[in-house]
Coordinates of C-alpha atoms in Angstrom, one line a residue:
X107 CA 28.6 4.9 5.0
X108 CA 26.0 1.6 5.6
X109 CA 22.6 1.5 4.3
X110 CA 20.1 2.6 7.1
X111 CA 17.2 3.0 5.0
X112 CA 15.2 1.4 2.0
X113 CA 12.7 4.3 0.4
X114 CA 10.4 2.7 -1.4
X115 CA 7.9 4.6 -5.1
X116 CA 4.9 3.0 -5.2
X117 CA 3.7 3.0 -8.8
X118 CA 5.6 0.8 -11.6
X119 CA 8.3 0.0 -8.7
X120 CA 6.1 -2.3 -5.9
X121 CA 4.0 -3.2 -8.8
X122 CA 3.0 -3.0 -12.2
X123 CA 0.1 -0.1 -11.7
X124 CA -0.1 2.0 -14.8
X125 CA -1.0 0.5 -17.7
X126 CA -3.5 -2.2 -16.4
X127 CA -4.5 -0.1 -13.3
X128 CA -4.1 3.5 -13.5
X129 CA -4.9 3.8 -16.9
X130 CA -8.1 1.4 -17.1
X131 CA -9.7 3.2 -14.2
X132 CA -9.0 6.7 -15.9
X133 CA -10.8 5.1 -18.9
X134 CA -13.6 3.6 -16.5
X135 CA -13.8 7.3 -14.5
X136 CA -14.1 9.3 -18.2
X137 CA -17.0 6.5 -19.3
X138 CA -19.2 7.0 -16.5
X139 CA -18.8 10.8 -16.7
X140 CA -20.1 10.8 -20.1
X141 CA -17.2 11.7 -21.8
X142 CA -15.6 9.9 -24.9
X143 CA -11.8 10.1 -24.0
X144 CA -9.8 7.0 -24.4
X145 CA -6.3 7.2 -22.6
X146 CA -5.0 4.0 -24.7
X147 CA -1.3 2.4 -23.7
X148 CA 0.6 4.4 -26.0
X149 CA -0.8 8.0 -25.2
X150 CA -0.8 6.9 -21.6
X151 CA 3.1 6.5 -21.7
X152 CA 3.2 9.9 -22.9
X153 CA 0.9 11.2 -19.9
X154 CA 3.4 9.9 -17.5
X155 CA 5.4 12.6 -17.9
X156 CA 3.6 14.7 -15.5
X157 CA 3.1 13.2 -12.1
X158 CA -0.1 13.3 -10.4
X159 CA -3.3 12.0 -11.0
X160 CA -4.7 15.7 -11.2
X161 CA -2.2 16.9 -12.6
X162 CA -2.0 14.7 -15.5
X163 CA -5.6 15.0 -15.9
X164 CA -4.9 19.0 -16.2
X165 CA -2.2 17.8 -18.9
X166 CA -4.2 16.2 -20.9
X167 CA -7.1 18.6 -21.3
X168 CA -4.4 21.7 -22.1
X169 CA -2.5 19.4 -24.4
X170 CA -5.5 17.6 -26.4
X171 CA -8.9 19.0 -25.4
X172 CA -7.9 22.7 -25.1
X173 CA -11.6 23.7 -26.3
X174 CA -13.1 21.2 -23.1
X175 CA -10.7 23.1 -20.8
X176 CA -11.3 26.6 -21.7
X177 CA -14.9 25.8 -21.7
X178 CA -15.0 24.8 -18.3
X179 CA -13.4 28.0 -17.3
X180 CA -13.4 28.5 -13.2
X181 CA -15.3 25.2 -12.9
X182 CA -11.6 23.5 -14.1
X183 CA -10.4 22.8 -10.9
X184 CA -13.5 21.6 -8.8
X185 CA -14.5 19.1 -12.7
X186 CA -10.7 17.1 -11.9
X187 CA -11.2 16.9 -8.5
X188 CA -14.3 15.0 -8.8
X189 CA -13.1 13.3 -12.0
X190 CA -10.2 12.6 -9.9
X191 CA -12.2 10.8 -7.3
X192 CA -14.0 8.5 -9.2
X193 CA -10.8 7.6 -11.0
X194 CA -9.6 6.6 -7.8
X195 CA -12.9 4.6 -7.0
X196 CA -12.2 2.4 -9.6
X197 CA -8.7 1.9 -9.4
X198 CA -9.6 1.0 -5.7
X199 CA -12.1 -1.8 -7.2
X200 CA -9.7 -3.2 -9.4
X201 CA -6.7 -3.5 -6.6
X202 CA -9.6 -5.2 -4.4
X203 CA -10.0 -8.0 -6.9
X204 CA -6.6 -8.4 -6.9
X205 CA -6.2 -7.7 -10.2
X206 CA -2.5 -5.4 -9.6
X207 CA -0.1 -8.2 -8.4
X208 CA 3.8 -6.9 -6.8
X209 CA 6.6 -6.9 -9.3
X210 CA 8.8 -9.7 -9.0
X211 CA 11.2 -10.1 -6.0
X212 CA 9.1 -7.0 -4.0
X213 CA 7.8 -9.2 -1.3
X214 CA 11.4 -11.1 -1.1
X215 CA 13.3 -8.1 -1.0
X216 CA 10.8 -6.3 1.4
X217 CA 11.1 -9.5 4.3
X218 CA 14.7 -9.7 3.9
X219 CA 15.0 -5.7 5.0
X220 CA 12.4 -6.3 7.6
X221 CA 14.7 -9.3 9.5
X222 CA 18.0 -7.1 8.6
X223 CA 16.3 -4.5 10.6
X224 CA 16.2 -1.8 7.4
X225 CA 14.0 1.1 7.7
X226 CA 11.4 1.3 5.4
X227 CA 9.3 3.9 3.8
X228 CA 7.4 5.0 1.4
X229 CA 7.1 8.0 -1.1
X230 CA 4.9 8.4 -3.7
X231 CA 2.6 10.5 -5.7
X232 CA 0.0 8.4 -5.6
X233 CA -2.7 9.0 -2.9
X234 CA -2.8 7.9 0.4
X235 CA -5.7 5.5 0.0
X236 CA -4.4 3.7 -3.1
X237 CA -0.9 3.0 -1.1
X238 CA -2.8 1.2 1.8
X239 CA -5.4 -0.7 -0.4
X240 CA -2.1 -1.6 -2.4
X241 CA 0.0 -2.9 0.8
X242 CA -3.4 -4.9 2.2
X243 CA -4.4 -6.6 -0.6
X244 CA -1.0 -7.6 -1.7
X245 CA 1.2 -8.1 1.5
X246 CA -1.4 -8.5 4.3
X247 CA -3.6 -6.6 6.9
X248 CA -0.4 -5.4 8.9
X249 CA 1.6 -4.6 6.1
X250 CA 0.9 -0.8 6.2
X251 CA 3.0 -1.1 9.6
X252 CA 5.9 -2.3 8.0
X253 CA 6.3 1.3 6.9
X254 CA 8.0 3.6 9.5
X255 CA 7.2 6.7 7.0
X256 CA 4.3 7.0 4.4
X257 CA 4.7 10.0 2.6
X258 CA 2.2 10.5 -0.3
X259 CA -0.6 12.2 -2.6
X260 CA -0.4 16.0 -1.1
X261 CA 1.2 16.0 1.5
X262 CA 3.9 18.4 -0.2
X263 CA 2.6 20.8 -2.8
X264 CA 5.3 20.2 -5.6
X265 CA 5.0 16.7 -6.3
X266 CA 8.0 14.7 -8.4
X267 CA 10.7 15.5 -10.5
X268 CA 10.6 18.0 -7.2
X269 CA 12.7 16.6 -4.1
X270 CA 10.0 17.9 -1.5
X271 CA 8.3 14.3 -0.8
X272 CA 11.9 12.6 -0.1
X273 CA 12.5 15.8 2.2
X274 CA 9.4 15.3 3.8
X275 CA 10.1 11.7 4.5
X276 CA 13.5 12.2 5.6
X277 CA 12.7 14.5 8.2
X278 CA 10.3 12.9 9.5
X279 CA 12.6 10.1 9.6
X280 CA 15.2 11.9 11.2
X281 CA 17.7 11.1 8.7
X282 CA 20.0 12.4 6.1
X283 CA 20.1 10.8 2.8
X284 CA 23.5 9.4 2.8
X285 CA 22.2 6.4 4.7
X286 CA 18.9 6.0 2.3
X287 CA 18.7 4.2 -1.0
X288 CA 15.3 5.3 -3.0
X289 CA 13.9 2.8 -4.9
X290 CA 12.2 3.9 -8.0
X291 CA 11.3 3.4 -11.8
X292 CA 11.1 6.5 -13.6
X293 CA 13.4 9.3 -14.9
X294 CA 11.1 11.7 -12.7
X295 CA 11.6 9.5 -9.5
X296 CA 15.8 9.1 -9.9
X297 CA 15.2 13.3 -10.6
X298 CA 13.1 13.7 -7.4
X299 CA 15.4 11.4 -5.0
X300 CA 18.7 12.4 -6.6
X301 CA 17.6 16.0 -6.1
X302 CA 17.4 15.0 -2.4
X303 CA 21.0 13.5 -2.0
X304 CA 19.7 9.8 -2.1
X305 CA 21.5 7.2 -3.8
X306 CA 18.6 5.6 -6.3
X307 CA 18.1 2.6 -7.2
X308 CA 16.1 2.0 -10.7
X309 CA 14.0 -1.1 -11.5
X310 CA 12.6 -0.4 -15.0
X311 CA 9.3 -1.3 -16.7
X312 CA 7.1 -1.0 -20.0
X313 CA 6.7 2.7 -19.7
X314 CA 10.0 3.8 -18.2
X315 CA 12.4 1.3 -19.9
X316 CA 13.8 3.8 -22.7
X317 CA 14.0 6.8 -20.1
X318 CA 17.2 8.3 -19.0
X319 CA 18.9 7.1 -15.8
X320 CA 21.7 8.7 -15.9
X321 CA 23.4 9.2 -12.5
X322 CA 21.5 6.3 -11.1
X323 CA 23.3 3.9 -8.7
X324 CA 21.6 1.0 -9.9
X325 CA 19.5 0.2 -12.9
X326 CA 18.2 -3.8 -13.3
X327 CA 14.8 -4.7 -15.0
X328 CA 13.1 -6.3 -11.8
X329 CA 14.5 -7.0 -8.0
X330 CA 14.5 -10.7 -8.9
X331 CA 14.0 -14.4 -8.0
X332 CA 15.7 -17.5 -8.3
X333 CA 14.0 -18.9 -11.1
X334 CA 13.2 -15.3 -12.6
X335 CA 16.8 -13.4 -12.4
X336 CA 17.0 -9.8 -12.4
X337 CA 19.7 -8.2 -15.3
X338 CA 21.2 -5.2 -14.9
X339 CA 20.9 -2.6 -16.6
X340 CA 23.5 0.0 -14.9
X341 CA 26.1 -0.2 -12.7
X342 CA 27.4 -3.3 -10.2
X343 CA 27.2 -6.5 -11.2
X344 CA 25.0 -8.9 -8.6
X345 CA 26.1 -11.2 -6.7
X346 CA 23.7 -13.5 -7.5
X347 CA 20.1 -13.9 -9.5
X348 CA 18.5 -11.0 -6.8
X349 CA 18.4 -7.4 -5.8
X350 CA 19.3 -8.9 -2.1
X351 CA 20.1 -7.1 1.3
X352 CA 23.7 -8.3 1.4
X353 CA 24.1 -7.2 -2.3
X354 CA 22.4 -4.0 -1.7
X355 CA 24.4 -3.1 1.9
X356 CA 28.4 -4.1 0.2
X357 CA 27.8 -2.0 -2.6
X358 CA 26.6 1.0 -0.6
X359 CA 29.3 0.6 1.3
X360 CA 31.5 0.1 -1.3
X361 CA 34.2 3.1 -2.5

């Protein structure tokens, strides 16, 4: 079967979002609210179990502020929504300044399957707005259009380990997963795709690195450049020092 499609997570696989993005504009959203939580990097890694900016918000109240939670009572929903918002305000800001580079190799790897002629997609949690501030100020004005799919934020209700946002985007595609390869970086992503009968491709980082990937088709640390090879993790061995196109369509056709 030949690769038709590349399906791309946004957070921790484009780039490096959590910990110096997500996380610090949480922290930013909770300060100006009044409130004295501090999400710091350790109990942020523990947060990312549950995907969803909302929903880990919801997380962390039932898990460590059960008193603030109960206290808030039919309010609950309407407090994260706005809490939400101004979270995402400030991780806006802070992807304006060009402060969240792409991950190694992403902008290589991302030209090479536009002049192959792969399809290209995205599906993600994250919300719509974050994915196109993210694109612009990191690939260009146009780079939204790269994208034949964006699926993100709500657009399902059950958000991932659940497959409903890689059905979503493979409908729309008009495709069946056997010709897709999703690109992600956490245990709940590989869960999410592999639920949807895509092959899945891992690229690990700081918060995902000691998850469990079994069942992946590929696990490496990064996509890779020259000077800054990729190692892998799980499964093939590379041709060369990159994640590449013509690695990526001989192993999916491979037996």
């Amino acid at each position: 079967m030949s690769l038709q499609a590349l399906l791309f997570d946004v957070d921790g696989t484009l780039a490096d979002t959590e910990r110096d993005g997500h996380r610090v504009a949480f922290n930013q959203a909770f300060a100006e609210a009044g409130l004295d939580w501090e999400w710091s990097v350790a109990l942020y890694g523990e947060l990312l179990a549950v995907t969803g900016g909302k929903e880990r918000i919801r997380f962390y109240l039932q898990r460590h502020r059960p008193d603030f939670a109960r206290a808030a009572g039919d309010d609950l929903d309407a407090f994260i929504a706005g809490l939400h918002r101004s979270k995402t305000r400030h991780y806006l800001a802070l992807l304006e300044r060009g402060e969240i580079p792409l991950r190694p190799g992403v902008r290589r790897l991302l030209d090479e399957a536009r002049a192959e002629g792969l399809r290209l997609a995205i599906v993600t949690t994250t919300t719509p707005e974050n994915v196109d501030v993210l694109l612009r100020t990191t690939l260009g004005e146009d780079a939204l259009g790269w994208f034949e799919v964006i699926a993100a934020g709500d657009v399902v209700p059950a958000k991932k380990p659940a497959p409903d946002i890689y059905h979503y985007a493979l409908e729309a595609m008009g495709l069946g997963p056997e010709v897709c390869l999703a690109l992600e970086d956490s245990e709940n992503g590989l869960r999410s795709a592999a639920a949807a009968g895509c092959r899945t491709l891992v690229t690990v980082n700081e918060y995902t690195c000691q998850q469990d990937f079994s069942g992946a088709w590929l696990v490496v640390d990064q996509f890779g450049e020259a000077a800054a090879p990729a190692t892998v993790l799980q499964g093939a061995a590379l041709r060369g020092p990159c994640v590449d196109v013509a690695f990526l369509r001989a192993a999916f056709a491979a037996p």
